[in-house]
Short mmCIF file of C-alpha atoms in Angstrom, two decimals:
data_model
loop_
_atom_site.label_atom_id
_atom_site.label_comp_id
_atom_site.label_asym_id
_atom_site.label_seq_id
_atom_site.Cartn_x
_atom_site.Cartn_y
_atom_site.Cartn_z
CA UNK E 1 -174.24 -27.05 -74.85
CA UNK E 2 -173.99 -23.92 -72.67
CA UNK E 3 -170.44 -24.83 -71.64
CA UNK E 4 -169.48 -25.21 -75.32
CA UNK E 5 -171.06 -21.82 -76.02
CA UNK E 6 -169.07 -20.30 -73.15
CA UNK E 7 -165.79 -21.77 -74.42
CA UNK E 8 -166.57 -20.56 -77.95
CA UNK E 9 -167.36 -17.07 -76.65
CA UNK E 10 -164.17 -16.88 -74.59
CA UNK E 11 -162.16 -18.17 -77.58
CA UNK E 12 -163.66 -15.44 -79.79
CA UNK E 13 -162.94 -12.78 -77.16
CA UNK E 14 -159.37 -14.04 -76.84
CA UNK E 15 -158.91 -13.87 -80.62
CA UNK E 16 -160.40 -10.35 -80.69
CA UNK E 17 -157.95 -9.16 -78.04
CA UNK E 18 -155.03 -10.74 -79.91
CA UNK E 19 -156.08 -9.14 -83.20
CA UNK E 20 -154.45 -5.89 -82.09
CA UNK E 21 -151.06 -7.60 -82.71
CA UNK E 22 -151.84 -8.59 -86.30
CA UNK E 23 -154.30 -6.06 -87.72
CA UNK E 24 -153.03 -3.00 -89.55
CA UNK E 25 -155.97 -0.93 -88.27
CA UNK E 26 -156.80 -0.04 -84.68
CA UNK E 27 -159.11 -2.58 -83.04
CA UNK E 28 -161.45 -0.83 -80.58
CA UNK E 29 -161.16 -2.27 -77.03
CA UNK E 30 -164.93 -2.88 -77.14
CA UNK E 31 -164.28 -5.71 -79.65
CA UNK E 32 -163.31 -8.02 -76.75
CA UNK E 33 -166.69 -7.48 -75.05
CA UNK E 34 -168.57 -7.75 -78.34
CA UNK E 35 -166.79 -11.01 -79.19
CA UNK E 36 -167.56 -12.39 -75.72
CA UNK E 37 -171.28 -11.54 -76.16
CA UNK E 38 -171.67 -12.12 -79.92
CA UNK E 39 -173.66 -15.36 -79.54
CA UNK E 40 -175.89 -14.34 -76.63
CA UNK E 41 -178.88 -14.83 -78.93
CA UNK E 42 -177.99 -18.54 -79.12
CA UNK E 43 -178.29 -18.83 -75.37
CA UNK E 44 -181.75 -17.25 -75.41
CA UNK E 45 -182.96 -19.32 -78.35
CA UNK E 46 -181.59 -22.61 -76.99
CA UNK E 47 -183.53 -22.17 -73.78
CA UNK E 48 -186.80 -21.91 -75.69
CA UNK E 49 -186.45 -24.47 -78.51
CA UNK E 50 -188.54 -27.60 -78.45
CA UNK E 51 -187.07 -30.94 -79.55
CA UNK E 52 -188.84 -30.88 -82.91
CA UNK E 53 -187.36 -27.48 -83.82
CA UNK E 54 -183.89 -28.64 -82.73
CA UNK E 55 -184.26 -31.67 -85.01
CA UNK E 56 -185.44 -29.44 -87.85
CA UNK E 57 -182.33 -27.24 -87.49
CA UNK E 58 -180.16 -30.40 -87.45
CA UNK E 59 -181.84 -31.62 -90.67
CA UNK E 60 -181.07 -28.31 -92.40
CA UNK E 61 -177.46 -28.50 -91.21
CA UNK E 62 -177.22 -32.04 -92.62
CA UNK E 63 -178.47 -30.65 -95.95
CA UNK E 64 -175.49 -28.27 -95.99
CA UNK E 65 -177.07 -25.04 -94.77
CA UNK E 66 -175.06 -22.83 -92.42
CA UNK E 67 -176.30 -22.59 -88.85
CA UNK E 68 -177.68 -19.08 -89.50
CA UNK E 69 -179.52 -20.31 -92.61
CA UNK E 70 -180.90 -23.30 -90.69
CA UNK E 71 -182.14 -21.05 -87.89
CA UNK E 72 -183.81 -18.70 -90.35
CA UNK E 73 -185.48 -21.58 -92.18
CA UNK E 74 -186.74 -23.23 -88.97
CA UNK E 75 -187.52 -20.12 -86.92
CA UNK E 76 -187.85 -17.21 -89.33
CA UNK E 77 -184.96 -15.39 -87.60
CA UNK E 78 -181.45 -16.15 -86.38
CA UNK E 79 -179.45 -15.88 -83.15
CA UNK E 80 -177.57 -12.76 -84.26
CA UNK E 81 -180.82 -10.86 -84.85
CA UNK E 82 -182.16 -11.92 -81.43
CA UNK E 83 -178.86 -11.00 -79.74
CA UNK E 84 -178.92 -7.59 -81.41
CA UNK E 85 -182.51 -6.97 -80.28
CA UNK E 86 -181.64 -7.90 -76.70
CA UNK E 87 -178.52 -5.71 -76.77
CA UNK E 88 -180.61 -2.73 -77.93
CA UNK E 89 -183.30 -3.48 -75.36
CA UNK E 90 -180.61 -3.51 -72.66
CA UNK E 91 -179.35 -0.19 -74.04
CA UNK E 92 -175.91 -1.46 -75.02
CA UNK E 93 -173.94 1.10 -77.04
CA UNK E 94 -174.98 1.05 -80.72
CA UNK E 95 -171.64 -0.26 -81.97
CA UNK E 96 -171.71 -3.14 -79.48
CA UNK E 97 -175.30 -4.03 -80.43
CA UNK E 98 -174.35 -3.87 -84.13
CA UNK E 99 -171.41 -6.22 -83.58
CA UNK E 100 -173.76 -8.74 -82.01
CA UNK E 101 -176.52 -8.30 -84.60
CA UNK E 102 -174.28 -8.39 -87.68
CA UNK E 103 -171.37 -10.67 -86.72
CA UNK E 104 -172.23 -13.05 -89.58
CA UNK E 105 -172.79 -10.25 -92.14
CA UNK E 106 -170.20 -7.57 -91.41
CA UNK E 107 -170.40 -5.79 -94.76
CA UNK E 108 -174.12 -5.64 -95.41
CA UNK E 109 -174.24 -1.81 -95.73
CA UNK E 110 -170.65 -1.06 -96.78
CA UNK E 111 -170.12 0.68 -93.44
CA UNK E 112 -166.54 0.38 -92.20
CA UNK E 113 -166.45 -1.03 -88.68
CA UNK E 114 -163.16 -2.41 -87.39
CA UNK E 115 -164.97 -3.68 -84.27
CA UNK E 116 -167.51 -5.63 -86.34
CA UNK E 117 -164.77 -6.98 -88.63
CA UNK E 118 -162.82 -8.02 -85.52
CA UNK E 119 -165.82 -9.86 -84.02
CA UNK E 120 -166.55 -11.59 -87.34
CA UNK E 121 -162.95 -12.76 -87.74
CA UNK E 122 -162.67 -13.68 -84.03
CA UNK E 123 -165.78 -15.86 -84.36
CA UNK E 124 -164.21 -17.64 -87.36
CA UNK E 125 -160.93 -18.09 -85.47
CA UNK E 126 -162.77 -19.64 -82.51
CA UNK E 127 -164.49 -22.09 -84.84
CA UNK E 128 -161.25 -22.82 -86.72
CA UNK E 129 -159.41 -23.83 -83.55
CA UNK E 130 -162.16 -26.25 -82.58
CA UNK E 131 -164.28 -24.04 -80.36
CA UNK E 132 -167.12 -24.27 -82.85
CA UNK E 133 -170.08 -25.47 -80.85
CA UNK E 134 -170.25 -29.18 -81.44
CA UNK E 135 -172.17 -30.23 -84.54
CA UNK E 136 -172.11 -26.72 -85.94
CA UNK E 137 -168.34 -26.80 -86.36
CA UNK E 138 -166.83 -24.47 -88.97
CA UNK E 139 -170.22 -23.96 -90.53
CA UNK E 140 -169.63 -20.42 -91.78
CA UNK E 141 -167.46 -18.67 -94.30
CA UNK E 142 -165.14 -15.83 -93.40
CA UNK E 143 -165.92 -12.53 -95.09
CA UNK E 144 -162.79 -11.79 -97.10
CA UNK E 145 -163.66 -8.09 -96.97
CA UNK E 146 -163.35 -8.22 -93.16
CA UNK E 147 -159.97 -9.94 -93.43
CA UNK E 148 -158.79 -7.33 -95.95
CA UNK E 149 -160.20 -4.41 -93.95
CA UNK E 150 -158.21 -5.53 -90.91
CA UNK E 151 -155.05 -5.89 -93.01
CA UNK E 152 -154.68 -9.58 -92.25
CA UNK E 153 -152.86 -12.12 -94.40
CA UNK E 154 -153.12 -15.90 -94.54
CA UNK E 155 -149.96 -16.04 -92.43
CA UNK E 156 -151.20 -13.58 -89.82
CA UNK E 157 -154.53 -15.43 -89.60
CA UNK E 158 -152.71 -18.73 -89.04
CA UNK E 159 -150.57 -17.11 -86.35
CA UNK E 160 -153.67 -15.58 -84.76
CA UNK E 161 -155.28 -19.05 -84.63
CA UNK E 162 -152.17 -20.58 -83.06
CA UNK E 163 -151.81 -17.75 -80.52
CA UNK E 164 -155.51 -17.98 -79.61
CA UNK E 165 -155.12 -21.73 -78.99
CA UNK E 166 -152.15 -21.03 -76.70
CA UNK E 167 -153.84 -18.26 -74.74
CA UNK E 168 -157.36 -19.69 -74.52
CA UNK E 169 -156.66 -21.93 -71.48
CA UNK E 170 -155.21 -18.92 -69.65
CA UNK E 171 -158.22 -16.75 -70.46
CA UNK E 172 -160.65 -19.50 -69.46
CA UNK E 173 -158.78 -19.92 -66.18
CA UNK E 174 -159.00 -16.18 -65.50
CA UNK E 175 -162.76 -16.29 -66.00
CA UNK E 176 -163.05 -19.39 -63.81
CA UNK E 177 -161.10 -17.64 -61.05
CA UNK E 178 -163.43 -14.65 -61.29
CA UNK E 179 -166.47 -16.92 -61.33
CA UNK E 180 -165.34 -18.96 -58.33
CA UNK E 181 -164.50 -15.74 -56.46
CA UNK E 182 -168.04 -14.50 -57.10
CA UNK E 183 -169.47 -17.82 -55.90
CA UNK E 184 -167.41 -17.71 -52.70
CA UNK E 185 -168.40 -14.14 -51.94
CA UNK E 186 -172.11 -15.08 -52.06
CA UNK E 187 -171.82 -17.85 -49.49
#
């Protein structure tokens, strides 16, 4: 499960970095980091869920709820809220914390945020190309306002998905090289 989460996160970060080619607005460089960290609340929650709560979330998913809705029903909160709280606790910049906290609801306050729109769309791209965290799959809808705000079209979204699929193995390999280098330096 953690490996799937890692692949999803790297896929989202890859899509966020590629968005600069297709969006008609400037994508802040921070969007890559925000996309990489957007689901950190899932990691925290998954380490503390008991089997019964996991089964309860799975039942809600089977009933057709989104993952966020299932988490809220079973837990009273969702992974994005937890991730946002952690990001603030760790004193991440406000915009980065907001991208993590609101990546499923980018237009809740009608505040324009290209970084948040980028993270939201990058998350959807990662799920679309099959990096959607197992059973959860494409269990979300893309906010059309985010797509419009970034100046994307159906064609540019399709191209973004295809380009992300092509570049994901390269990005994963880069991270693996960094990770193995860190491991070797600690020996």
